[in-house]
PDB file of C-alpha atoms in Angstrom:
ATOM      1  CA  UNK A1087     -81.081  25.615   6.376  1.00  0.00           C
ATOM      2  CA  UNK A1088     -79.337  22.612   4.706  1.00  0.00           C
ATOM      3  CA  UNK A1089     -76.508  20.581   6.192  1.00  0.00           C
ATOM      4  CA  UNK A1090     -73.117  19.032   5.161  1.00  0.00           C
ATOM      5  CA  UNK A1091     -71.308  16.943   6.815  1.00  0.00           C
ATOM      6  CA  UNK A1092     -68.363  19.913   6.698  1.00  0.00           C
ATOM      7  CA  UNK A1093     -70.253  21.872   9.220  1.00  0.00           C
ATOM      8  CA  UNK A1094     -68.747  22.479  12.313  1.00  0.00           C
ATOM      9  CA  UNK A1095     -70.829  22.177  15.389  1.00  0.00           C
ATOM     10  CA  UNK A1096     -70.839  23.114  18.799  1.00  0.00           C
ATOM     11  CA  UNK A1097     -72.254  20.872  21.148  1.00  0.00           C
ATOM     12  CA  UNK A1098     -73.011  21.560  24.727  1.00  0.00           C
ATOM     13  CA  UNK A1099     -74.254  19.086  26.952  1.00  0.00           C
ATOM     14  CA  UNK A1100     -76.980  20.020  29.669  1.00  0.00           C
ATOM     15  CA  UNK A1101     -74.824  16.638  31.597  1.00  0.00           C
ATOM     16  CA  UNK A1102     -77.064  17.559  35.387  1.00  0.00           C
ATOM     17  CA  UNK A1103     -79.936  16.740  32.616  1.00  0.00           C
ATOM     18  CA  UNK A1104     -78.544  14.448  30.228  1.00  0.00           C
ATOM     19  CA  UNK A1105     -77.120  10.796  31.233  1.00  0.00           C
ATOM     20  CA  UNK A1106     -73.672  10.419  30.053  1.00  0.00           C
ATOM     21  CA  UNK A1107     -75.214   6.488  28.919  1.00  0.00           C
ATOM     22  CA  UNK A1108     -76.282   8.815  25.953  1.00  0.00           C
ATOM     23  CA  UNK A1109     -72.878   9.651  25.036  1.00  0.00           C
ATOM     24  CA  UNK A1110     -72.428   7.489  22.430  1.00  0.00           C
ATOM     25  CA  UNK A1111     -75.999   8.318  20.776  1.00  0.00           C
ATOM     26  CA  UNK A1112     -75.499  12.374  21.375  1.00  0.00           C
ATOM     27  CA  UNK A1113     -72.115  11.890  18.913  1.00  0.00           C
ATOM     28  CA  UNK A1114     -73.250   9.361  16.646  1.00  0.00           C
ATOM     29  CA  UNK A1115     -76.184  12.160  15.663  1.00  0.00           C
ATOM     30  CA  UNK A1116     -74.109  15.163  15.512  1.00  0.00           C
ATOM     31  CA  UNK A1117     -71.626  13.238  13.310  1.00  0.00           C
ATOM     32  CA  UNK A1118     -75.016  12.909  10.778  1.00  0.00           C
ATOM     33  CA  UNK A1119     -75.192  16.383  10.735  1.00  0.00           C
ATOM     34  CA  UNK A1120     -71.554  18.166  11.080  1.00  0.00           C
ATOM     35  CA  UNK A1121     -67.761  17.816  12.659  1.00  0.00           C
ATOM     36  CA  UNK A1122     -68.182  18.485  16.746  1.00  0.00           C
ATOM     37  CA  UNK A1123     -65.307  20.579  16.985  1.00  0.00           C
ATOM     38  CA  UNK A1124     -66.410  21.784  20.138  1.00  0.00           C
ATOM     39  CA  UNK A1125     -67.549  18.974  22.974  1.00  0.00           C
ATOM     40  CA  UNK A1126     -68.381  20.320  26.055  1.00  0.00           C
ATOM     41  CA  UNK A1127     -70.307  19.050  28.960  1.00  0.00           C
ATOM     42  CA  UNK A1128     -71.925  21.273  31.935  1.00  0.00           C
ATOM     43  CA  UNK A1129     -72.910  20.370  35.630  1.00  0.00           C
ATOM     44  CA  UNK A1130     -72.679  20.215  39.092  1.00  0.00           C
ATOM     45  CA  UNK A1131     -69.017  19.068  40.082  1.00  0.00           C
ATOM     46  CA  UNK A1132     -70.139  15.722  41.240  1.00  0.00           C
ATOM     47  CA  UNK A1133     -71.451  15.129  37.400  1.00  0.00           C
ATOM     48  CA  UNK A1134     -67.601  14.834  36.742  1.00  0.00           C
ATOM     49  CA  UNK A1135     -66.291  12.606  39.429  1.00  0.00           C
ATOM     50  CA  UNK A1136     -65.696   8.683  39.032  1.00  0.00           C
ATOM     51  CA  UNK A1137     -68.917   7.951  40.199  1.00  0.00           C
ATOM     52  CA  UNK A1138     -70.919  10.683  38.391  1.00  0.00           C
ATOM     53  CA  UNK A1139     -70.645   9.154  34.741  1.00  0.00           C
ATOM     54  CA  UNK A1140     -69.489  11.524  32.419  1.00  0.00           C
ATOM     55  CA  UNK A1141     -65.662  10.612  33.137  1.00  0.00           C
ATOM     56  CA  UNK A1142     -65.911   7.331  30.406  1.00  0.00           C
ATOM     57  CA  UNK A1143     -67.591   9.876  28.030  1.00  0.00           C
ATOM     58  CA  UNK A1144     -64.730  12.007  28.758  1.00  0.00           C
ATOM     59  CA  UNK A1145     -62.140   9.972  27.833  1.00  0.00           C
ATOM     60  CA  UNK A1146     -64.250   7.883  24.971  1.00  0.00           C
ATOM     61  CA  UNK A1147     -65.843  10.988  22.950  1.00  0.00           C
ATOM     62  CA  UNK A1148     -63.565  13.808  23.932  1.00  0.00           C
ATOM     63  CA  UNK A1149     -66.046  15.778  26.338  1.00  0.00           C
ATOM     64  CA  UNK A1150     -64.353  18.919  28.097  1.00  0.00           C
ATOM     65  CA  UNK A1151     -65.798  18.963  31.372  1.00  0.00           C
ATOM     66  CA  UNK A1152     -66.868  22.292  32.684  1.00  0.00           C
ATOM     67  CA  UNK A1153     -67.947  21.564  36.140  1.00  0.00           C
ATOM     68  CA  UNK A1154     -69.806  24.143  37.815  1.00  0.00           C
ATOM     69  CA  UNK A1155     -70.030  25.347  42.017  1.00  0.00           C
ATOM     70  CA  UNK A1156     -72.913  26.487  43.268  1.00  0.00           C
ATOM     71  CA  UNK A1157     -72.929  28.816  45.985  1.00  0.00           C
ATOM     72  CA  UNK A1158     -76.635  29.107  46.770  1.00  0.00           C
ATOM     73  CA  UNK A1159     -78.580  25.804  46.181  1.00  0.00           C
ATOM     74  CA  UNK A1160     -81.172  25.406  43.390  1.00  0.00           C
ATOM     75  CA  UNK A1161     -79.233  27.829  41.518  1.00  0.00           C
ATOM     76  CA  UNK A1162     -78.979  26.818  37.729  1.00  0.00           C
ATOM     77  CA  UNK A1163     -75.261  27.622  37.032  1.00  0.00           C
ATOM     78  CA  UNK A1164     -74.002  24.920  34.559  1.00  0.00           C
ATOM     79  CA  UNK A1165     -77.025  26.144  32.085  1.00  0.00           C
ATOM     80  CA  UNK A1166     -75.946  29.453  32.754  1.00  0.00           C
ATOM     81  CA  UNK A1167     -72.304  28.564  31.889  1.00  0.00           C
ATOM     82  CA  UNK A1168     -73.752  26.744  28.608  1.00  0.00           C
ATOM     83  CA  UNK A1169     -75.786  29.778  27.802  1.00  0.00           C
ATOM     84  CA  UNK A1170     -72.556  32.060  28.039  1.00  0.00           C
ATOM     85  CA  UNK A1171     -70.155  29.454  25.384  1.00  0.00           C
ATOM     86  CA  UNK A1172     -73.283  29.204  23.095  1.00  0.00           C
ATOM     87  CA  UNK A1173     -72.927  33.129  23.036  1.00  0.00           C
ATOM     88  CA  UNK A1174     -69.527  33.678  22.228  1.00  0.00           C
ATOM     89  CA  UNK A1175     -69.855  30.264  20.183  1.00  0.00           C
ATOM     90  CA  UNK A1176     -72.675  32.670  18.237  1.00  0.00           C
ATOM     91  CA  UNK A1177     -70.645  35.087  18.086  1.00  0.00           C
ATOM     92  CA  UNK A1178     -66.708  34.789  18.056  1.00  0.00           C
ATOM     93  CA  UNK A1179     -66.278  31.611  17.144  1.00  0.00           C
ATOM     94  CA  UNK A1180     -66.112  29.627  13.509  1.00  0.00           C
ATOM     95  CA  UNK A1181     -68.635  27.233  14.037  1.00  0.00           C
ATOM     96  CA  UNK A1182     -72.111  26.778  11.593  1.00  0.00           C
ATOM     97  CA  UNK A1183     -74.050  25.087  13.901  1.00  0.00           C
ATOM     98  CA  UNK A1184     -74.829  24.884  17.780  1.00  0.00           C
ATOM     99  CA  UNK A1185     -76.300  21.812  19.155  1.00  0.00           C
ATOM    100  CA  UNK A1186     -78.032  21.699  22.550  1.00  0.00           C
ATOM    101  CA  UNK A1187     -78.042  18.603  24.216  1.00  0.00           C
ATOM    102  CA  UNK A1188     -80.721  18.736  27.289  1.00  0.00           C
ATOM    103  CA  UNK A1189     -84.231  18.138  27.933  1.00  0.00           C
ATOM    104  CA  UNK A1190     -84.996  21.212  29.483  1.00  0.00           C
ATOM    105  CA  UNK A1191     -87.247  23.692  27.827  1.00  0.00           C
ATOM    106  CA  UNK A1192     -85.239  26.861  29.179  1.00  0.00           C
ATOM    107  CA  UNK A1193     -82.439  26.432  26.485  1.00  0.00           C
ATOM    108  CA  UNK A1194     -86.072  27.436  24.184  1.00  0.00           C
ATOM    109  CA  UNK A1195     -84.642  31.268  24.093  1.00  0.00           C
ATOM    110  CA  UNK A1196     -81.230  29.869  23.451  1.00  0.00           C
ATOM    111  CA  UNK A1197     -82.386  28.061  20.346  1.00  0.00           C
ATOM    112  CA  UNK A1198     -84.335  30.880  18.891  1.00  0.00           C
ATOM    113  CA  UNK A1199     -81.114  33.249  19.486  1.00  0.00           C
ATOM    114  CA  UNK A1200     -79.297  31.121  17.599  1.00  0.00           C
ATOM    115  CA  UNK A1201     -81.139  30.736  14.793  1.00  0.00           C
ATOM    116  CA  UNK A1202     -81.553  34.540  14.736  1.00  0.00           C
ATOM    117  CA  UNK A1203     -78.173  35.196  14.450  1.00  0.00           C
ATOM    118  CA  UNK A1204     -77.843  33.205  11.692  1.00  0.00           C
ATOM    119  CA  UNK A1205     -76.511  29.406  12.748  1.00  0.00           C
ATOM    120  CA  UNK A1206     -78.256  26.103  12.786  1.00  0.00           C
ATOM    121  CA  UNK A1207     -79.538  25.509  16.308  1.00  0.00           C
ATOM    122  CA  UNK A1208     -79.917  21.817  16.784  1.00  0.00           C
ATOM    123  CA  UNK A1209     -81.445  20.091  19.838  1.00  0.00           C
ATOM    124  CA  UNK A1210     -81.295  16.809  21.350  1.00  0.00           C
ATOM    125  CA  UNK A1211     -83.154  15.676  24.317  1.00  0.00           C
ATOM    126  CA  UNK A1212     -85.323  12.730  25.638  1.00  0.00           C
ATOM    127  CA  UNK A1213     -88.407  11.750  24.715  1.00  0.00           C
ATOM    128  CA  UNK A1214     -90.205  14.228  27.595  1.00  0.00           C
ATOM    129  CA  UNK A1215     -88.713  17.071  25.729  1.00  0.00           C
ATOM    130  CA  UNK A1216     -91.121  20.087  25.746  1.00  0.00           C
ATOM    131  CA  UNK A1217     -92.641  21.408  22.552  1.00  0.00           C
ATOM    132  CA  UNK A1218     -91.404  24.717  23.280  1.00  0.00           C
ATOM    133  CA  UNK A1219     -87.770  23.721  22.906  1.00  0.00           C
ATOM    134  CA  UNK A1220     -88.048  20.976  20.777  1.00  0.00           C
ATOM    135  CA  UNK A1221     -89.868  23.680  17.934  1.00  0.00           C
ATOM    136  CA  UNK A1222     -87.422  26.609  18.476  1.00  0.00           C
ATOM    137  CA  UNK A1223     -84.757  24.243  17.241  1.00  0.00           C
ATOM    138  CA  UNK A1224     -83.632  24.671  13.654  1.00  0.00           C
ATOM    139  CA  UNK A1225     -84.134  20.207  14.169  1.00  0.00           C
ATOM    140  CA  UNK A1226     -84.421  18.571  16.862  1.00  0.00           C
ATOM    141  CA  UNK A1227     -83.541  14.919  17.628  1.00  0.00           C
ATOM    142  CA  UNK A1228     -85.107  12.496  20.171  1.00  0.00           C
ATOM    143  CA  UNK A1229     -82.705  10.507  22.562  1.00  0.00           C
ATOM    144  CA  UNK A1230     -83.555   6.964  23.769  1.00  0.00           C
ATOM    145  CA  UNK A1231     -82.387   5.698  26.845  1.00  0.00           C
ATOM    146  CA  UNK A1232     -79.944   2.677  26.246  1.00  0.00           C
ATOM    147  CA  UNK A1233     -82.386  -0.597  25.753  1.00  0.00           C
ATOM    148  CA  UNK A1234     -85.455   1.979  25.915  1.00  0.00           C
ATOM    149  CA  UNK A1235     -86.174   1.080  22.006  1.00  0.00           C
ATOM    150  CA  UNK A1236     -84.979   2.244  18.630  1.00  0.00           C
ATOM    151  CA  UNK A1237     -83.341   5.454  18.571  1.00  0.00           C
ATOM    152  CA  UNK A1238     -85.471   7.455  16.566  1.00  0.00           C
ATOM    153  CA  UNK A1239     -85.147  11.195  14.916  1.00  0.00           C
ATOM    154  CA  UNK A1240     -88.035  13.821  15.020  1.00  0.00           C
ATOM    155  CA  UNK A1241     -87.272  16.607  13.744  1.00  0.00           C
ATOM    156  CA  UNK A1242     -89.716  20.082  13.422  1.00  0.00           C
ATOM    157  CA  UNK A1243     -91.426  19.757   9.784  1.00  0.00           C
ATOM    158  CA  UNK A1244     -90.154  22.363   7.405  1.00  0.00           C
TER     159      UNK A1244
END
């Protein structure tokens, strides 16, 4: 699928996976490939507080917090909550690409959905990334912790 720098992207942040220290890197990468007119970031509640990080990011990139309660522990609910706006992002909204920021390989089902129903899925993640996630991506681009080296791109080969 090729890209343009008109197309309008999505991107969710996995932010209980994702350091907000890779703020600046997550937007200077979807800027390559689109407009983010959707920045959203999901986690536990304490993700959004002063000490948790993602407040700078907030205020310096634009991220809408959508901080997430859990009533049982262990319980995934800010990917759930991702997995529901990437639907109706899919779906209802006028966007040609969805990018997934997180390193987990459960968003791998996400990706392919996405790509079967016809948008660019783009990943991002760290350098641990599974293959599974990393190849269901329409591209996928490798996130380097700050001072942790150049920040390179891999994408899937065509």
């Amino acid at each position: 699928m090729a890209t343009s720098v008109e197309q309008r992207l999505a991107v969710l942040i996995d932010a209980d996976n994702i350091s907000a220290a890779l703020a600046g890197e997550i937007f200077k990468k979807a800027y390559t490939i689109g407009t983010p007119i959707a920045r959203r970031a999901y986690g536990m509640v304490n993700c959004f507080n002063s000490n948790g990080g993602w407040v700078k990011a907030q205020r310096e990139f634009g991220v809408v917090a959508r901080p997430q309660v859990s009533n049982v522990s262990k319980k995934n609910v800010a990917d759930i909550a991702l997995v529901i706006d990437a639907m109706e992002f899919l779906y209802r909204n006028p966007c040609e690409g969805i990018c997934i920021v997180s390193s987990d390989s459960d968003f791998s089902a996400l990706a392919s959905k996405i790509r079967e129903g016809g948008k660019a899925a783009y990943g991002m993640g760290g350098p641990k990334t599974p293959a599974s996630f990393r190849n269901a991506c329409t591209k996928f681009f490798e996130l380097h912790p700050v001072g942790k080296g150049a920040s390179g791109n891999s994408s899937k080969p065509s």
